[in-house]
PDB file of C-alpha atoms in Angstrom:
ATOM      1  CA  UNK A   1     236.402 207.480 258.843  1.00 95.00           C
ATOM      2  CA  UNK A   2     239.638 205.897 259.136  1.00 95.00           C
ATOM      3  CA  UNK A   3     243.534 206.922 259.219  1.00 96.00           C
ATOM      4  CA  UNK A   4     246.252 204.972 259.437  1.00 97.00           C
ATOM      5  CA  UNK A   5     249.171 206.496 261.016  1.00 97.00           C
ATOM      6  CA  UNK A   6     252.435 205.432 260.168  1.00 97.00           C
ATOM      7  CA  UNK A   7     255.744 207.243 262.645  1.00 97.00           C
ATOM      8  CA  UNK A   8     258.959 206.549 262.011  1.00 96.00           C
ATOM      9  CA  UNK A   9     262.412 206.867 264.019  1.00 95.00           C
ATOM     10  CA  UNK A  10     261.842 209.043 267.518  1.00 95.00           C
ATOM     11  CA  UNK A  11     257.673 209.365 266.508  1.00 96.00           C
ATOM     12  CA  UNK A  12     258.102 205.575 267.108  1.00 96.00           C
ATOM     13  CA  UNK A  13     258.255 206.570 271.141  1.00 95.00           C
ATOM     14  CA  UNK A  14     255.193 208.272 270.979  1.00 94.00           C
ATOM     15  CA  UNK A  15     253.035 206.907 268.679  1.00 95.00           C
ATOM     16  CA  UNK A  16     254.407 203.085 268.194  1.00 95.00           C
ATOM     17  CA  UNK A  17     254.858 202.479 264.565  1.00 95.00           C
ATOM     18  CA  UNK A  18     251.165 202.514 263.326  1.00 96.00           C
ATOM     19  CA  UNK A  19     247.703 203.438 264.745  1.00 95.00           C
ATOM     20  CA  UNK A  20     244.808 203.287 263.195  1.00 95.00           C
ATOM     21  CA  UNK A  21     242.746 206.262 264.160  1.00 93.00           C
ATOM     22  CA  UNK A  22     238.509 206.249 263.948  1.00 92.00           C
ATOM     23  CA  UNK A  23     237.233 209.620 263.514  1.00 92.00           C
ATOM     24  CA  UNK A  24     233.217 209.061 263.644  1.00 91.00           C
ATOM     25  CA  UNK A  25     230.431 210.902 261.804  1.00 90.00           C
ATOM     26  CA  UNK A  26     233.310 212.350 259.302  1.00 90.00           C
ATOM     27  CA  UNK A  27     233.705 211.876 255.689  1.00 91.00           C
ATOM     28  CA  UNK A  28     236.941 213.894 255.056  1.00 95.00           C
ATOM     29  CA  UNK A  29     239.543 215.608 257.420  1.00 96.00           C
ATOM     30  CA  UNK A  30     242.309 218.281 256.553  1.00 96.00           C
ATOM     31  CA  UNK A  31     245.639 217.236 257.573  1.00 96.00           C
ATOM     32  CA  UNK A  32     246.260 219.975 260.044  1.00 95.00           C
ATOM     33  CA  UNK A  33     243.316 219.157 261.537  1.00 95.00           C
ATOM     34  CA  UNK A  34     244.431 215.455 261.796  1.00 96.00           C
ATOM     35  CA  UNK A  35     247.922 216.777 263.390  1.00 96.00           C
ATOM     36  CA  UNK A  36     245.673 218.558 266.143  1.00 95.00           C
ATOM     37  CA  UNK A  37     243.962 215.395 266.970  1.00 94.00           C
ATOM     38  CA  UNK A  38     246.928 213.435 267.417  1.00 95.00           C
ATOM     39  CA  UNK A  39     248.495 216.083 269.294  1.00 95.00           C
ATOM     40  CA  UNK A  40     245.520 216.581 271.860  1.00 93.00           C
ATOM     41  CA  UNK A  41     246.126 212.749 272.436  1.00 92.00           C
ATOM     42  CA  UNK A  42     249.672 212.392 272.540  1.00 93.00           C
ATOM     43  CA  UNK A  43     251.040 215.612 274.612  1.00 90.00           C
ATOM     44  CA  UNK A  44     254.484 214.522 273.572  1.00 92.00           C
ATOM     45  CA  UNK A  45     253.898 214.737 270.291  1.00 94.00           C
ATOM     46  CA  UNK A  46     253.271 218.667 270.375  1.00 93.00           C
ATOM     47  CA  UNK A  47     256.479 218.982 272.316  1.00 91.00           C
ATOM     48  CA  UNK A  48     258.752 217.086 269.826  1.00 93.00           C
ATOM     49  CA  UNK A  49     257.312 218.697 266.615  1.00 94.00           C
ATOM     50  CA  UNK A  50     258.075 221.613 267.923  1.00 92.00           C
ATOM     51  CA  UNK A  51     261.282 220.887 268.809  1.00 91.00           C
ATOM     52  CA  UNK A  52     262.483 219.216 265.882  1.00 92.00           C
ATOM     53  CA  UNK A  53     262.008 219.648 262.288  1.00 91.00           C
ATOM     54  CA  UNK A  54     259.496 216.786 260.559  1.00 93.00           C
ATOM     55  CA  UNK A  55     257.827 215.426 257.306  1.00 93.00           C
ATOM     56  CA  UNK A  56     254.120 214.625 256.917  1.00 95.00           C
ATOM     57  CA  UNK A  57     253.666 212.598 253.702  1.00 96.00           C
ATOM     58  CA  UNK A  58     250.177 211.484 252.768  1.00 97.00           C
ATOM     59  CA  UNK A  59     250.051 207.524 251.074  1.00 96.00           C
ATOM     60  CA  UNK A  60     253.908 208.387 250.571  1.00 94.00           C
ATOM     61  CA  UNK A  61     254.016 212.106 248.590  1.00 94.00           C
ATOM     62  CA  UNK A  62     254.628 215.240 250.506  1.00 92.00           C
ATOM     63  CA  UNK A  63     251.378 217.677 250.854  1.00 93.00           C
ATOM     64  CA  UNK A  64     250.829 220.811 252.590  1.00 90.00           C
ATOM     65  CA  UNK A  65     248.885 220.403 256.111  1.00 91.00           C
ATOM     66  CA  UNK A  66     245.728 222.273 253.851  1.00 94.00           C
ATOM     67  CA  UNK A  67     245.528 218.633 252.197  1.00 96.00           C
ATOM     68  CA  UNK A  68     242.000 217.105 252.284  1.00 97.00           C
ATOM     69  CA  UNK A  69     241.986 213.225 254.064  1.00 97.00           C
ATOM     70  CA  UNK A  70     239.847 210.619 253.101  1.00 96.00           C
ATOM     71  CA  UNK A  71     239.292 207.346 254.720  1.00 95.00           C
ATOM     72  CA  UNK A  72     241.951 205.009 254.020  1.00 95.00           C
ATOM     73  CA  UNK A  73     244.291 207.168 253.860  1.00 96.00           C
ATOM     74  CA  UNK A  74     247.997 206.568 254.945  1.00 97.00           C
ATOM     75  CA  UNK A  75     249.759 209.401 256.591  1.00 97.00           C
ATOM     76  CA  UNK A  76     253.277 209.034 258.016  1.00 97.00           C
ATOM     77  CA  UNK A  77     254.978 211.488 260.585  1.00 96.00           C
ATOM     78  CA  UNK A  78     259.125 211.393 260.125  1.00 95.00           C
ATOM     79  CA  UNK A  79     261.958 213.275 261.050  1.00 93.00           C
ATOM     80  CA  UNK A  80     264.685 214.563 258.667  1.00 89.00           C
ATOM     81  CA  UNK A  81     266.512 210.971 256.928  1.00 88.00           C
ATOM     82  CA  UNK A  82     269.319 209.496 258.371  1.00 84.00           C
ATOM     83  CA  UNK A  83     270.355 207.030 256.037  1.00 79.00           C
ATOM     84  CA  UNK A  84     273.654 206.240 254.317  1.00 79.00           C
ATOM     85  CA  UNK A  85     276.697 205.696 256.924  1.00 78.00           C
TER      86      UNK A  85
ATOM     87  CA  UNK B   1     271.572 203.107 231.281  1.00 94.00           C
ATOM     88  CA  UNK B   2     271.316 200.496 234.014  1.00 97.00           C
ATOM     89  CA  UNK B   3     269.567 201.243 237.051  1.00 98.00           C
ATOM     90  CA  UNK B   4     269.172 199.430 240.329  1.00 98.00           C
ATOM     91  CA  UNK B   5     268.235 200.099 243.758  1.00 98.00           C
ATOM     92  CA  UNK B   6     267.799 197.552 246.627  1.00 97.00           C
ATOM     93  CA  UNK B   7     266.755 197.723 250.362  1.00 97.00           C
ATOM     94  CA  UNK B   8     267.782 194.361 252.241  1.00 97.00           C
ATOM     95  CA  UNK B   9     268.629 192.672 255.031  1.00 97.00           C
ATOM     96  CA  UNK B  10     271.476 191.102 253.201  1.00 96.00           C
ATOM     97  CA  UNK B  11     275.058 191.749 252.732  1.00 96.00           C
ATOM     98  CA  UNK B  12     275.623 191.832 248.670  1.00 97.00           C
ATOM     99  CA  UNK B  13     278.991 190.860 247.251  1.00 97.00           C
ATOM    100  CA  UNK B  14     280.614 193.716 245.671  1.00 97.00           C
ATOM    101  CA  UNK B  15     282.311 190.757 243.054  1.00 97.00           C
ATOM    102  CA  UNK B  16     278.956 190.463 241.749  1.00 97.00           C
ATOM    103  CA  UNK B  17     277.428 194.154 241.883  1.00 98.00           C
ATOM    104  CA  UNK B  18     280.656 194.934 239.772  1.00 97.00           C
ATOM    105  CA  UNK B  19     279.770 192.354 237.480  1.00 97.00           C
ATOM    106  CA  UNK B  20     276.181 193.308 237.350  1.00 97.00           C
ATOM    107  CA  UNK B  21     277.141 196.504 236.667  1.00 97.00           C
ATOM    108  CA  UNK B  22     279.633 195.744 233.907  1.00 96.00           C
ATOM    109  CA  UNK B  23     277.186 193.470 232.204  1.00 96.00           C
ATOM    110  CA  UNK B  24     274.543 195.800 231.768  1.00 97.00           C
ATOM    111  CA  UNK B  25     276.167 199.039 230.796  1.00 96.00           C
ATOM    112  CA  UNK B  26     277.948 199.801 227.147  1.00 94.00           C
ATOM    113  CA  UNK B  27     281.093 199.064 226.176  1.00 95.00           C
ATOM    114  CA  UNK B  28     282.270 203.264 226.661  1.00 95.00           C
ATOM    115  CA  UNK B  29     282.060 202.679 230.300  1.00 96.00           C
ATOM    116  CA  UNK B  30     285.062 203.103 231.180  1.00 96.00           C
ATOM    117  CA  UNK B  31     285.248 203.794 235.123  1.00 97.00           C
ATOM    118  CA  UNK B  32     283.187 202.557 237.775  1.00 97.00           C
ATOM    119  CA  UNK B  33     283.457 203.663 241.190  1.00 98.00           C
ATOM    120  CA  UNK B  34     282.319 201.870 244.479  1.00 97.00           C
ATOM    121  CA  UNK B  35     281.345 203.829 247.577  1.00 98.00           C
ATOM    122  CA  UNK B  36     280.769 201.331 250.397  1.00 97.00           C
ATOM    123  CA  UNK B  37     279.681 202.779 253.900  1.00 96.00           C
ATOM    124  CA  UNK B  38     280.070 201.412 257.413  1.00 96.00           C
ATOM    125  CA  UNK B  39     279.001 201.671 261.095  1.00 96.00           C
ATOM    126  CA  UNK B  40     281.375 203.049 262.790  1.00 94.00           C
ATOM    127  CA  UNK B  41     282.379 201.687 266.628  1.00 95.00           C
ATOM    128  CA  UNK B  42     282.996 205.396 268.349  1.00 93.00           C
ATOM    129  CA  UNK B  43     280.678 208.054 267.626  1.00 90.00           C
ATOM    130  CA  UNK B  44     281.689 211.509 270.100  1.00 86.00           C
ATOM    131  CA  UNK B  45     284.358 208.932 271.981  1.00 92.00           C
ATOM    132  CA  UNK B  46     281.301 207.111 272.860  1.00 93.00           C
ATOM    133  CA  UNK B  47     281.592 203.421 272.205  1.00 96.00           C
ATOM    134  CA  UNK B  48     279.156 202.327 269.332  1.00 96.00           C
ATOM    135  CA  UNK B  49     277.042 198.288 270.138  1.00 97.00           C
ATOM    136  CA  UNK B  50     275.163 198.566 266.808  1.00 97.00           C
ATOM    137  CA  UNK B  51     273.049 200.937 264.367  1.00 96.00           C
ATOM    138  CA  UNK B  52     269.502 199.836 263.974  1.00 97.00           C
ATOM    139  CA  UNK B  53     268.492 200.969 260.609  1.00 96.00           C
ATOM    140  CA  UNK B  54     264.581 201.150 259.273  1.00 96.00           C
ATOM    141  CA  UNK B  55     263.010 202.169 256.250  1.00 97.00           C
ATOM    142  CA  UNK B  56     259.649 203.449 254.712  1.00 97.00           C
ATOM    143  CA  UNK B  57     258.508 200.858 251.935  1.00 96.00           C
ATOM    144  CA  UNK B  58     258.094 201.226 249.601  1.00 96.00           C
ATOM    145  CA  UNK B  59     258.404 204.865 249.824  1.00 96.00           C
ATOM    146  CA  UNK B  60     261.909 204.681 250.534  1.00 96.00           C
ATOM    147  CA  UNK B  61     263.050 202.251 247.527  1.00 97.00           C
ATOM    148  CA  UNK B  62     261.020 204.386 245.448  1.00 96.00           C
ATOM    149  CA  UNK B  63     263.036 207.529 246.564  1.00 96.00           C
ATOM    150  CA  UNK B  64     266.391 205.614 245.612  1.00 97.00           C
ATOM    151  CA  UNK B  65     264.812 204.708 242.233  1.00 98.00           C
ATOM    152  CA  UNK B  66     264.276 208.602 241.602  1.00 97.00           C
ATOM    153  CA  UNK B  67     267.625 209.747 243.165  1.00 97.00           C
ATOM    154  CA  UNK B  68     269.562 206.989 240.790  1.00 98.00           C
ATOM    155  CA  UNK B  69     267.527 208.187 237.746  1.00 98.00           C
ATOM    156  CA  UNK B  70     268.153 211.960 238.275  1.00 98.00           C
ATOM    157  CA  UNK B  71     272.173 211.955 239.074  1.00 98.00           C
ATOM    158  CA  UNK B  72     272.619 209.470 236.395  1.00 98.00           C
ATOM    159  CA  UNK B  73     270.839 211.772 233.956  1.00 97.00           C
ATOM    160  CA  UNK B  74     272.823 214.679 235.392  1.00 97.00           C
ATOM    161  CA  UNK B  75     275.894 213.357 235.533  1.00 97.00           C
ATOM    162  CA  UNK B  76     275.692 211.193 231.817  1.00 96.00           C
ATOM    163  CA  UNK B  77     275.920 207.800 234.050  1.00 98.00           C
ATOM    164  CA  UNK B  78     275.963 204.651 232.137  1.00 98.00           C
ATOM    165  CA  UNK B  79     274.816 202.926 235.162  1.00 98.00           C
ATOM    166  CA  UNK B  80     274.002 202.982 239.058  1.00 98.00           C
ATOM    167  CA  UNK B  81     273.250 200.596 241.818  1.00 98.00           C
ATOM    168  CA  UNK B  82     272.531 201.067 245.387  1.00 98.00           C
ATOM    169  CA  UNK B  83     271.932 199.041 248.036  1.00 98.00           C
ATOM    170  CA  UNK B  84     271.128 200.142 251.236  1.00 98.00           C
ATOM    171  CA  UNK B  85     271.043 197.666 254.345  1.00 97.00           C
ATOM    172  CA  UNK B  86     268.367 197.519 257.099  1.00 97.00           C
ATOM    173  CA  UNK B  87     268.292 195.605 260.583  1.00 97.00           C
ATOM    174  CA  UNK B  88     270.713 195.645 263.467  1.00 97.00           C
ATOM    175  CA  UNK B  89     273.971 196.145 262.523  1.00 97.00           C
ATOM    176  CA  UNK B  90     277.413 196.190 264.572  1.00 97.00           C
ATOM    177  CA  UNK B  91     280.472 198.116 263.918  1.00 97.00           C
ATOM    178  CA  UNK B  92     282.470 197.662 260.775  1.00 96.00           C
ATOM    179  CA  UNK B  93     279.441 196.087 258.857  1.00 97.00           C
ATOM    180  CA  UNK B  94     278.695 197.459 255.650  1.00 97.00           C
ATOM    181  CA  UNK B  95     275.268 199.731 255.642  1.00 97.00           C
ATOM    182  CA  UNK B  96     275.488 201.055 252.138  1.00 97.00           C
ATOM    183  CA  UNK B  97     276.997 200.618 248.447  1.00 98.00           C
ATOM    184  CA  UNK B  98     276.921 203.004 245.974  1.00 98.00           C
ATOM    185  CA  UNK B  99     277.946 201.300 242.520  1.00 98.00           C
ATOM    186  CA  UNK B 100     278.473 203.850 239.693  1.00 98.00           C
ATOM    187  CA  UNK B 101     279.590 202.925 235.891  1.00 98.00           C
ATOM    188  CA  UNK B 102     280.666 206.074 233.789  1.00 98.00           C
ATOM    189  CA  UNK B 103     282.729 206.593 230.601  1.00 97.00           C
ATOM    190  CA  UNK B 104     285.254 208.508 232.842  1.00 96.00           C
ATOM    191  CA  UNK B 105     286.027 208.742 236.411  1.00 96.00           C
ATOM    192  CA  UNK B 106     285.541 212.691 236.786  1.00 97.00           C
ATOM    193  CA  UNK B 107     281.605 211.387 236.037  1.00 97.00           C
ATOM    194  CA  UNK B 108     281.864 208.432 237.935  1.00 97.00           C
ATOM    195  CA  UNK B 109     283.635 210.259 240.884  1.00 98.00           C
ATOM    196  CA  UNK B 110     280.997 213.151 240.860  1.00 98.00           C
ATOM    197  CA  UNK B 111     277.934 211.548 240.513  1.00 98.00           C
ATOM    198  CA  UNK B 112     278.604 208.635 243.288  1.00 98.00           C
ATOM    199  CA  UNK B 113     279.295 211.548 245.984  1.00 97.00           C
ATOM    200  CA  UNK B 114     276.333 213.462 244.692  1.00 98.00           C
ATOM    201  CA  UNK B 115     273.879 209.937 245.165  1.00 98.00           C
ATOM    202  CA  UNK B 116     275.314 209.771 248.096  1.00 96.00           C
ATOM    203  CA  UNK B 117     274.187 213.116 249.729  1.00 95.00           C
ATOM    204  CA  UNK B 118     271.074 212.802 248.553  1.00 95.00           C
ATOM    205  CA  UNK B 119     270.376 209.135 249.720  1.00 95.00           C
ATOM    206  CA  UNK B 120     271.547 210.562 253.170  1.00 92.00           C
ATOM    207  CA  UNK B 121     268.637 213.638 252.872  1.00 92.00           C
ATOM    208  CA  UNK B 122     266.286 212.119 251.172  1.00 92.00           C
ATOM    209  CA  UNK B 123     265.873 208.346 251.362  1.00 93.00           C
ATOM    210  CA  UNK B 124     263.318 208.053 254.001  1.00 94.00           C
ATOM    211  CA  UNK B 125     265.593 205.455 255.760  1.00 95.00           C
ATOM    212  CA  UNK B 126     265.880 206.093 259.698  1.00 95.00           C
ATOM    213  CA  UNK B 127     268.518 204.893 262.258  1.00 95.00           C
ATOM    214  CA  UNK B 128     268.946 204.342 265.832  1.00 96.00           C
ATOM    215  CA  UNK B 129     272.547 204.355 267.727  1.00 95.00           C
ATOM    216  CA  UNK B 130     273.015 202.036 270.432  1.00 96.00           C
ATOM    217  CA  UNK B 131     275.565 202.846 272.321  1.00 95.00           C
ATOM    218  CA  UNK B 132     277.625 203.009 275.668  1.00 94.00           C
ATOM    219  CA  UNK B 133     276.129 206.040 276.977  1.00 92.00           C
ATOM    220  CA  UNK B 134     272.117 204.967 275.876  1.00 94.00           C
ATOM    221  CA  UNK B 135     270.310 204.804 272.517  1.00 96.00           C
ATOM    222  CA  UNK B 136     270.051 207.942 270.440  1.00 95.00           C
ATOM    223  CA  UNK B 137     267.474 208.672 267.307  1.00 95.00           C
ATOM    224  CA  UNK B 138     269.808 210.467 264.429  1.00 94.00           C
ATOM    225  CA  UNK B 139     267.939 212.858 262.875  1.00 92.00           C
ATOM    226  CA  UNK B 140     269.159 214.103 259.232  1.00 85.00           C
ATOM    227  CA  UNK B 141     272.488 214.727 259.101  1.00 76.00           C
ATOM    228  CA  UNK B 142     274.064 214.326 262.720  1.00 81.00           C
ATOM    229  CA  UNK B 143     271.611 215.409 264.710  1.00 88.00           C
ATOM    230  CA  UNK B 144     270.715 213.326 268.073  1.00 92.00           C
ATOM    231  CA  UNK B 145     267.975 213.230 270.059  1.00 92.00           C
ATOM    232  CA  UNK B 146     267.697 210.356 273.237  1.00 92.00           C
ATOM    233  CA  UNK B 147     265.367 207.779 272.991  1.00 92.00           C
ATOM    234  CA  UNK B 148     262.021 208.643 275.112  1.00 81.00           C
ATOM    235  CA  UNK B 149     261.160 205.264 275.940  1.00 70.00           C
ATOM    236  CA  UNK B 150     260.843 201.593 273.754  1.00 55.00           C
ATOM    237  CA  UNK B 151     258.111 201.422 271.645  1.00 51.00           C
ATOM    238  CA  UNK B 152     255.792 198.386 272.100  1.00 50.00           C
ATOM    239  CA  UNK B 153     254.488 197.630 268.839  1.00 45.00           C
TER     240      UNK B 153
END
């Protein structure tokens, strides 16, 4: 299966602003699960989230980390919004 | 009511969101207030180059679309516009307008600073400060954290 990973503001260091990540000989993957993966690659990753507080939305609505993936599926990693002035 | 919400690139004239406004909404609107933001050039006596704003589409225009329909409902608004600018920008440029029509200004005052907190907390719009002393994520509301390194995609 396939994820696309979109990061946003300082997940942009770490991850660049989309990866697509192959996880073979799976059908569906829980989000937490997903995290764990990405943090096992990217050993700044586990530092920053938890350092700082962050939003996982899943093909843009907020879920719970229990939430099932499928392939296709478009999960972003973002900080806290900064917009306005 | 009128609703509209914009992300762009572009600087909008506030001559014609006024009109826009105005042309759209019913004849008991009777106050409209404008809310324009803008980068600021010294941020902790730290001289400010530019802000380099980005934004989750279309997540983040659908966000604006729900915060304008909620605080208009809310707050009785005859009508609301918001536009909120993306890209590199340098000191004194506009980032944001908040446009809101109301049959009074108590409404109109209230509801534009109420959009406004909530576009700051919950727009999905992200920027980066560039400035004298090295470039700086800002995280919700003031919160800084150093750049690690450039991304390179």
């Amino acid at each position: 299966m396939n994820i696309r990973v979109k990061a946003f503001s300082v997940f942009t260091d770490i991850l660049g602003k989309e990866l697509i990540l192959e996880i073979p000989g799976r059908e569906t993957i829980s989000l937490e699960d997903l995290i764990d993966l990405l943090t096992k690659k990217y050993s700044e990753l586990s530092k920053l989230l938890n350092k700082i507080e962050y939003i996982l939305l899943v093909n843009g609505k907020r879920v719970d980390k229990k939430y099932i993936l499928h392939s296709g599926d478009e999960v972003a990693i973002l900080p806290p919004a900064s917009g306005g002035l | 009511m009128y609703i509209r919400v914009g992300i762009t690139r572009e600087k909008p004239s506030i001559d014609e969101l006024l009109n826009e406004l105005m042309k759209n909404t019913d004849p008991s609107t009777g106050a409209v207030s404008v809310f324009v933001g803008f980068v600021k050039g010294l941020i902790d006596d730290k001289k400010v180059h530019k802000l380099i704003y980005d934004a989750y589409e279309p997540y983040a225009s659908k966000s604006l679309e729900s915060i304008a329909y909620e605080e208009a409902k809310k707050h009785g608004l005859k009508g609301v516009i918001i536009i909120h600018r993306v890209g590199e920008l340098v000191p004194g440029e506009p980032t944001i307008y908040i446009v809101v029509g109301a049959k009074s200004r108590h409404e109109a005052f209230t509801g534009t600073k109420d959009i406004l907190e909530r576009v700051k907390h919950e727009s999905y719009i992200y920027k980066l400060e560039i400035r004298d002393d090295g470039e700086y994520w800002v995280l919700g509301d003031g919160e800084r954290i150093k750049r690690l390194k450039r991304q390179s995609s």
